[in-house]
CSV table of C-alpha atoms and ligand atoms in Angstrom, one decimal:
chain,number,residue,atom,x,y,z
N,123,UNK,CA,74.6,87.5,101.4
N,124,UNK,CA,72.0,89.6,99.5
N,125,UNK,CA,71.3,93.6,101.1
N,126,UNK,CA,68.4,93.8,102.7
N,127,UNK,CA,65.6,96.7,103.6
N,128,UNK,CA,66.6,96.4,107.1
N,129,UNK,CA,70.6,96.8,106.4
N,130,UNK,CA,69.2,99.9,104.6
N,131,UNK,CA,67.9,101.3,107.3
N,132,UNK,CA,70.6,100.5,109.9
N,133,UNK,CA,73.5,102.3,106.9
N,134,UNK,CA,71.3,105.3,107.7
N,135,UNK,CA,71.9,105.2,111.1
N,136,UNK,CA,75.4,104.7,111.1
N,137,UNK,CA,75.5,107.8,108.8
N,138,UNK,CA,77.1,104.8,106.1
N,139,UNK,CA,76.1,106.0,102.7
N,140,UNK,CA,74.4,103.9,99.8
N,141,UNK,CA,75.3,103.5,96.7
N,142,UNK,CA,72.5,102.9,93.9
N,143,UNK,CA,72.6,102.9,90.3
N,144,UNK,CA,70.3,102.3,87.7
N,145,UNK,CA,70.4,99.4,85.2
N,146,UNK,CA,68.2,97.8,82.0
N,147,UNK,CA,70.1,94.6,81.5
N,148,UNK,CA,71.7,91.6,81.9
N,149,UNK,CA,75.8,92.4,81.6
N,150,UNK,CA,75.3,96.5,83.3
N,151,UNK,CA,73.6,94.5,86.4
N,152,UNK,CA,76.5,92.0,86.7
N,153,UNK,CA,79.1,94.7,86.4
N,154,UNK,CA,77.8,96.9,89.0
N,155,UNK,CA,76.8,93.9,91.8
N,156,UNK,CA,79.7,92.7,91.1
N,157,UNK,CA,81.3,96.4,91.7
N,158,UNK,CA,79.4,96.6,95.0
N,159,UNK,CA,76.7,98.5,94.6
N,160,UNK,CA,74.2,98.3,97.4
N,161,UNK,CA,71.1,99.3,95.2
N,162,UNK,CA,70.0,98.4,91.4
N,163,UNK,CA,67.0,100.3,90.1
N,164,UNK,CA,65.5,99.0,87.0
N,165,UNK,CA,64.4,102.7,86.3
N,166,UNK,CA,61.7,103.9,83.9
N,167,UNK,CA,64.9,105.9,82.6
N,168,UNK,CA,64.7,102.8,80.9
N,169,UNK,CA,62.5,104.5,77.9
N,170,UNK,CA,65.2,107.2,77.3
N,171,UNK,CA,68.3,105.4,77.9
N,172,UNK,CA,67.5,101.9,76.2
N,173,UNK,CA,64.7,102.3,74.1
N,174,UNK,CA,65.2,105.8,72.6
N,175,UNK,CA,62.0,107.4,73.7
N,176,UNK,CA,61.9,111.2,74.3
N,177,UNK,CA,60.5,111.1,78.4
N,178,UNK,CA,59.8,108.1,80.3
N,179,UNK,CA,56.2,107.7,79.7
N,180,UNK,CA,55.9,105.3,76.7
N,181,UNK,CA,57.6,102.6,78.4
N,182,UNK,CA,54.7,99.7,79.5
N,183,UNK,CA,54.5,96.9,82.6
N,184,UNK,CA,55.6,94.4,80.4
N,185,UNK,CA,58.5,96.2,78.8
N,186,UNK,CA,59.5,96.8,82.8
N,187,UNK,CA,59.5,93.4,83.9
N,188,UNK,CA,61.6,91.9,81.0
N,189,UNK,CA,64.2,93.8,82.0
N,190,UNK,CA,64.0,93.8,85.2
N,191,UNK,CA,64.0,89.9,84.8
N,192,UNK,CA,67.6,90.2,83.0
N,193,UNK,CA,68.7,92.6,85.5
N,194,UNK,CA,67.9,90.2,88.4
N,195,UNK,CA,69.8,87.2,86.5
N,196,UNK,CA,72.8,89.3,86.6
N,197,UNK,CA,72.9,90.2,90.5
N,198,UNK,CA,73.9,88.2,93.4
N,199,UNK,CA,74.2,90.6,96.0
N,200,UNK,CA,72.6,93.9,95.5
N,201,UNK,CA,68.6,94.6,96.1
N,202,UNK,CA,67.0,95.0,92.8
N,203,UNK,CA,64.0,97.9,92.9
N,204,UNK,CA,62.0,98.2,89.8
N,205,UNK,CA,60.0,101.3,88.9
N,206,UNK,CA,56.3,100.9,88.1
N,207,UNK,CA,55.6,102.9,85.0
N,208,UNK,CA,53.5,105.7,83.8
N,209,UNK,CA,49.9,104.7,84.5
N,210,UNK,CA,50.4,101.4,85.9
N,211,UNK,CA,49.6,102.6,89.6
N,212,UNK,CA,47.6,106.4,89.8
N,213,UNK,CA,44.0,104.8,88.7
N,214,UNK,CA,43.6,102.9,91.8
N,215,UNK,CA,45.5,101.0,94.5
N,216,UNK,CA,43.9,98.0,93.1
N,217,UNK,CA,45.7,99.1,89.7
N,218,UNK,CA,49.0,99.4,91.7
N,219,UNK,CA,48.8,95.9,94.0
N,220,UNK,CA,48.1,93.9,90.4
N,221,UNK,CA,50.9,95.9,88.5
N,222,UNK,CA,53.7,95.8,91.7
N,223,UNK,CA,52.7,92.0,92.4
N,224,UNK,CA,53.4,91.6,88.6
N,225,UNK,CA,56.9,92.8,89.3
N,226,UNK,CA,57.4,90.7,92.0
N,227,UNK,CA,56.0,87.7,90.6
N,228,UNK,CA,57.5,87.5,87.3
N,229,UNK,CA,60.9,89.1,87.8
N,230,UNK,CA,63.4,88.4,91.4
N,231,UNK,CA,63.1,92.0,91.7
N,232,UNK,CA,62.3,92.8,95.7
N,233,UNK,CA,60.8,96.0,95.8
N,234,UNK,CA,59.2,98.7,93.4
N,235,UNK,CA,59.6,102.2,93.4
N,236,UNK,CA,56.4,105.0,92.1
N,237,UNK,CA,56.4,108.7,92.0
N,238,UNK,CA,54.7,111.2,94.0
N,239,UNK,CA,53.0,111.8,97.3
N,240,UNK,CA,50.5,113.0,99.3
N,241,UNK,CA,47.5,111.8,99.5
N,242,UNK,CA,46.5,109.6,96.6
N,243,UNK,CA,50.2,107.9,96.9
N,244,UNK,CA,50.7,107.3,100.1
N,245,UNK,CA,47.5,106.0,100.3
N,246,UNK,CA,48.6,103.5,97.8
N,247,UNK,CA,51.6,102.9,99.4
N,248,UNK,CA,49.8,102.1,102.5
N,249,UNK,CA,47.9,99.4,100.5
N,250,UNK,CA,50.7,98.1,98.9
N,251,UNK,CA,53.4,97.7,102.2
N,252,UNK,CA,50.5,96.1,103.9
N,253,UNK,CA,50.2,93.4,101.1
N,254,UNK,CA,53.8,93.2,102.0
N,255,UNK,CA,55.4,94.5,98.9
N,256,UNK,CA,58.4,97.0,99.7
N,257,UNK,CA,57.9,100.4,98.3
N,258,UNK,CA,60.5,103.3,97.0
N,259,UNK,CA,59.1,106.6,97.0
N,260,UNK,CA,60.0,109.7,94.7
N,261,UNK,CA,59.5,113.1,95.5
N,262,UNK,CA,60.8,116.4,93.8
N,263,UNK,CA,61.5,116.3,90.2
N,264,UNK,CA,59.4,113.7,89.0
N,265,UNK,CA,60.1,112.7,85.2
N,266,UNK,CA,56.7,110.9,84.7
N,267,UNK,CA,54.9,114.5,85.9
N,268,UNK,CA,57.2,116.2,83.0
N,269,UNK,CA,54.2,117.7,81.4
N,270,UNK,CA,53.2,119.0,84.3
N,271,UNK,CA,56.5,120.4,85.8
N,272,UNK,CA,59.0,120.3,83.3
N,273,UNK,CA,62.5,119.0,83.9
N,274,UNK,CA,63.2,121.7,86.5
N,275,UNK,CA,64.3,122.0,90.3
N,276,UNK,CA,61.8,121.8,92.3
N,277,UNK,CA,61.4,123.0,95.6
N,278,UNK,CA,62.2,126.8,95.0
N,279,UNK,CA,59.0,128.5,97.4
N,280,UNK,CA,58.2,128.0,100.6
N,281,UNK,CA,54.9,126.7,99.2
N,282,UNK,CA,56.6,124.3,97.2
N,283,UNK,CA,58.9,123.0,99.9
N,284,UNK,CA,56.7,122.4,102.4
N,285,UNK,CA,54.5,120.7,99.8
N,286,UNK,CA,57.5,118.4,98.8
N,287,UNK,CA,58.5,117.6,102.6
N,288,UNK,CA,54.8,116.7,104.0
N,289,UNK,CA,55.0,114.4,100.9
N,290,UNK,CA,58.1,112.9,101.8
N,291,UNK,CA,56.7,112.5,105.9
N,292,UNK,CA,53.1,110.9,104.2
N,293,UNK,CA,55.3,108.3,102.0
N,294,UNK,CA,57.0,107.8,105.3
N,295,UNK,CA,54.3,106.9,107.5
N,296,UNK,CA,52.9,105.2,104.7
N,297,UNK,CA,55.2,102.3,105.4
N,298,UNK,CA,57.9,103.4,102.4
N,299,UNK,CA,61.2,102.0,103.3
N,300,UNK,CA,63.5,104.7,101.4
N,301,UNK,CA,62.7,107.9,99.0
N,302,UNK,CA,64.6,109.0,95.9
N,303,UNK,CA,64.9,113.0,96.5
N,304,UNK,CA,65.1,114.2,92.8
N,305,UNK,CA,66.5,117.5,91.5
N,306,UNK,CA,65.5,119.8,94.9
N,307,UNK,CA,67.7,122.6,97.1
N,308,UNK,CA,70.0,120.9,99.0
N,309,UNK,CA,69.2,122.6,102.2
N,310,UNK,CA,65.6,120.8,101.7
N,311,UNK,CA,67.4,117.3,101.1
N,312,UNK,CA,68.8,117.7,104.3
N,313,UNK,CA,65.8,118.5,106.2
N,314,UNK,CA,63.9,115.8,104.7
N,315,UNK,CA,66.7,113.2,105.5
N,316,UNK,CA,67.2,114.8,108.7
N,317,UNK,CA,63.3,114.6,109.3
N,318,UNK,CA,62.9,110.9,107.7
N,319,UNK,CA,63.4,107.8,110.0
N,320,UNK,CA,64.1,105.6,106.0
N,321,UNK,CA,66.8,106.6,103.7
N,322,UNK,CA,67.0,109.5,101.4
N,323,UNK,CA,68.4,108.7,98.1
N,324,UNK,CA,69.7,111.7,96.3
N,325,UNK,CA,69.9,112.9,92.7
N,326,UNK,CA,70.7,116.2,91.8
N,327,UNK,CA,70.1,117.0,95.9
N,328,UNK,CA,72.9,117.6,97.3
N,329,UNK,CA,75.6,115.8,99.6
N,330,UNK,CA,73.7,115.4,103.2
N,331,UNK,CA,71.3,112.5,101.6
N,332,UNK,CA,71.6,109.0,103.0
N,333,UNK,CA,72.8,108.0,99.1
N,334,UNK,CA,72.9,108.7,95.9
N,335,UNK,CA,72.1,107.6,92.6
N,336,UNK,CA,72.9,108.1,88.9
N,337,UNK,CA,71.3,106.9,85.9
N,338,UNK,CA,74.3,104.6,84.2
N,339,UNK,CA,74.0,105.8,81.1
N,340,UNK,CA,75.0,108.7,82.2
N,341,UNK,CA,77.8,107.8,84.5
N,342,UNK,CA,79.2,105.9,81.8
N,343,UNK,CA,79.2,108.7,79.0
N,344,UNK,CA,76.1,106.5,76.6
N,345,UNK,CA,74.2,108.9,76.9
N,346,UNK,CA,74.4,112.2,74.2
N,347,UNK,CA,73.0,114.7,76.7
N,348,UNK,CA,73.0,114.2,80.8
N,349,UNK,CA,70.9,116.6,83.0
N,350,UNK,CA,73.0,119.1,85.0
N,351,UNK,CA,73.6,117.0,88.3
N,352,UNK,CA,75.0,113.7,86.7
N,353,UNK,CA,78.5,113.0,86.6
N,354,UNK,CA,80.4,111.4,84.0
N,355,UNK,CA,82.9,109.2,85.1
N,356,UNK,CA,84.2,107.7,82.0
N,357,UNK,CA,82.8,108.3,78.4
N,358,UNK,CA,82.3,105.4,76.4
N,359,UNK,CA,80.3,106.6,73.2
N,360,UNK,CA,84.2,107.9,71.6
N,361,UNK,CA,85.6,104.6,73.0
N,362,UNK,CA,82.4,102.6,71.2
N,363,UNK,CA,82.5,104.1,68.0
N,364,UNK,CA,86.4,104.1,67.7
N,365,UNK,CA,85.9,100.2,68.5
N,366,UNK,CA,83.5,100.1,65.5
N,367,UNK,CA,85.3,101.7,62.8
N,368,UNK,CA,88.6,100.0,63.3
N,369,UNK,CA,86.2,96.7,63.3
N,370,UNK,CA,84.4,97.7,59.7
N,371,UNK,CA,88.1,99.0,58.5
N,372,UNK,CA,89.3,95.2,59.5
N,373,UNK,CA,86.5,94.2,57.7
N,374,UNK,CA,86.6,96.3,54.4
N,375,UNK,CA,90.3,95.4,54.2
N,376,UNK,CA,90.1,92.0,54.9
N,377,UNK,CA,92.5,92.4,58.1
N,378,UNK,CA,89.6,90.5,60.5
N,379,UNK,CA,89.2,87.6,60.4
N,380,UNK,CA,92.7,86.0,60.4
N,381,UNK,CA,93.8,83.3,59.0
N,382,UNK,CA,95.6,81.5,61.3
E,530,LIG,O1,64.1,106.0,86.3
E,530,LIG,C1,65.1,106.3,86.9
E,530,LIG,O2,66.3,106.1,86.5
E,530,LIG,C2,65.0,107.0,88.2
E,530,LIG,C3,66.2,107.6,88.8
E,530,LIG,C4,66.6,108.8,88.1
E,530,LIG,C5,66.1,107.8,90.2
E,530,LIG,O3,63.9,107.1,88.7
């Protein structure tokens, strides 16, 4: 059976923690549903991770459905979330219904996920979860704000804090069904999740939110350079290239193919 919203919601209240992690294709989706995890997010980490760009910015709609489409023919059980990108929702909430119904339409995704808060936001997110598409909210470090804030914690005044919770409670009452708390003092993260009736998912927040989440690329050691929070559990990039030169030394020397 497929993970709903609402099994989302009842995990948080029987203090059982989700498990998200992001993915851009077709064989990293199968691999983690079939894994177990609860949550896929077809990320806009998507730009850095699979399409070499330097912030998450350049990446378009379109780029973010056709993977999001592979993703979703590689899960059976986990709920897919796919991110709108950079300037596919803050003109308008018109902008946002015809870019999130894109999502939905075009890929199985169930859900999309957008950046920021209060007001302009969770205006939009009001507008959207009335048209009855699930929304992911984002607060904290926010990657597609990096020219703005920088790659930095966020969080560190009082200002600041009380900025980033009223943002979180807006995207709340808003009708969001979960927010990703990026890159914040962990106390905060707590008080948020505490605060918050709908799941915090943590990254770089410490270990009192509802979940967490990790880019893959990272988790899996693909990436060259991981931000200070992530975790690498294996690291593939040695094992990848070792792979490849004993392939091209099989070639060069004739040892591959074999003759039988
Ligand atoms: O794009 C992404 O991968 C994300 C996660 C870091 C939460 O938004």
């Amino acid at each position: 059976m497929s993970i709903t919203i609402k099994q989302l919601i009842k995990w948080k209240q029987q203090g059982r923690e989700i498990v998200v992690l992001t993915a851009w294709d077709y064989p990293i989706a199968e691999i983690l549903d079939e894994a177990g995890v609860d949550l896929i997010l077809v990320g806009d980490s998507l730009a850095t991770v699979a399409l070499g760009h330097q912030t998450t910015l350049p990446v378009t709609l379109d780029q973010m459905i056709h993977h999001a489409a592979a993703v979703c023919r590689g899960v059976k059980q986990a709920l897919v979330v796919c991110d709108l990108p950079f300037l596919s929702y803050q003109e308008s909430a018109a902008q946002a219904l015809h870019s999130a119904g894109r999502i939905l339409k075009e890929t199985n995704a169930k859900a999309i996920k957008l950046e920021g808060g209060y007001p302009a936001i969770a205006e939009t997110v009001a507008k959207l979860t009335t048209a009855g598409i699930p929304v992911m909210g984002h607060v904290g470090l926010t990657p597609q704000s990096v020219h703005r804030l920088g790659y930095k914690q966020q969080g560190n005044t009082d200002l600041a804090r009380s900025r980033i919770m009223n943002e979180a409670i807006a995207l709340a009452q808003a009708g969001a069904f979960a927010i990703i708390l990026e890159h914040i003092p962990h106390d905060l993260a707590a008080e948020i999740t505490a605060k918050l009736a709908i799941p915090t998912i943590g990254i770089g927040a410490g270990v009192d939110c509802d979940g967490q989440v990790l880019v893959t690329a990272d988790l899996l050691g693909l990436t060259k350079k991981q931000p200070p929070f992530a975790k690498t559990y294996t690291n593939l990039r040695p094992i990848v290239t070792q792979a490849v030169e004993n392939y091209a030394a099989d070639v060069r020397s004739r040892q591959f193919p074999k003759l039988d």
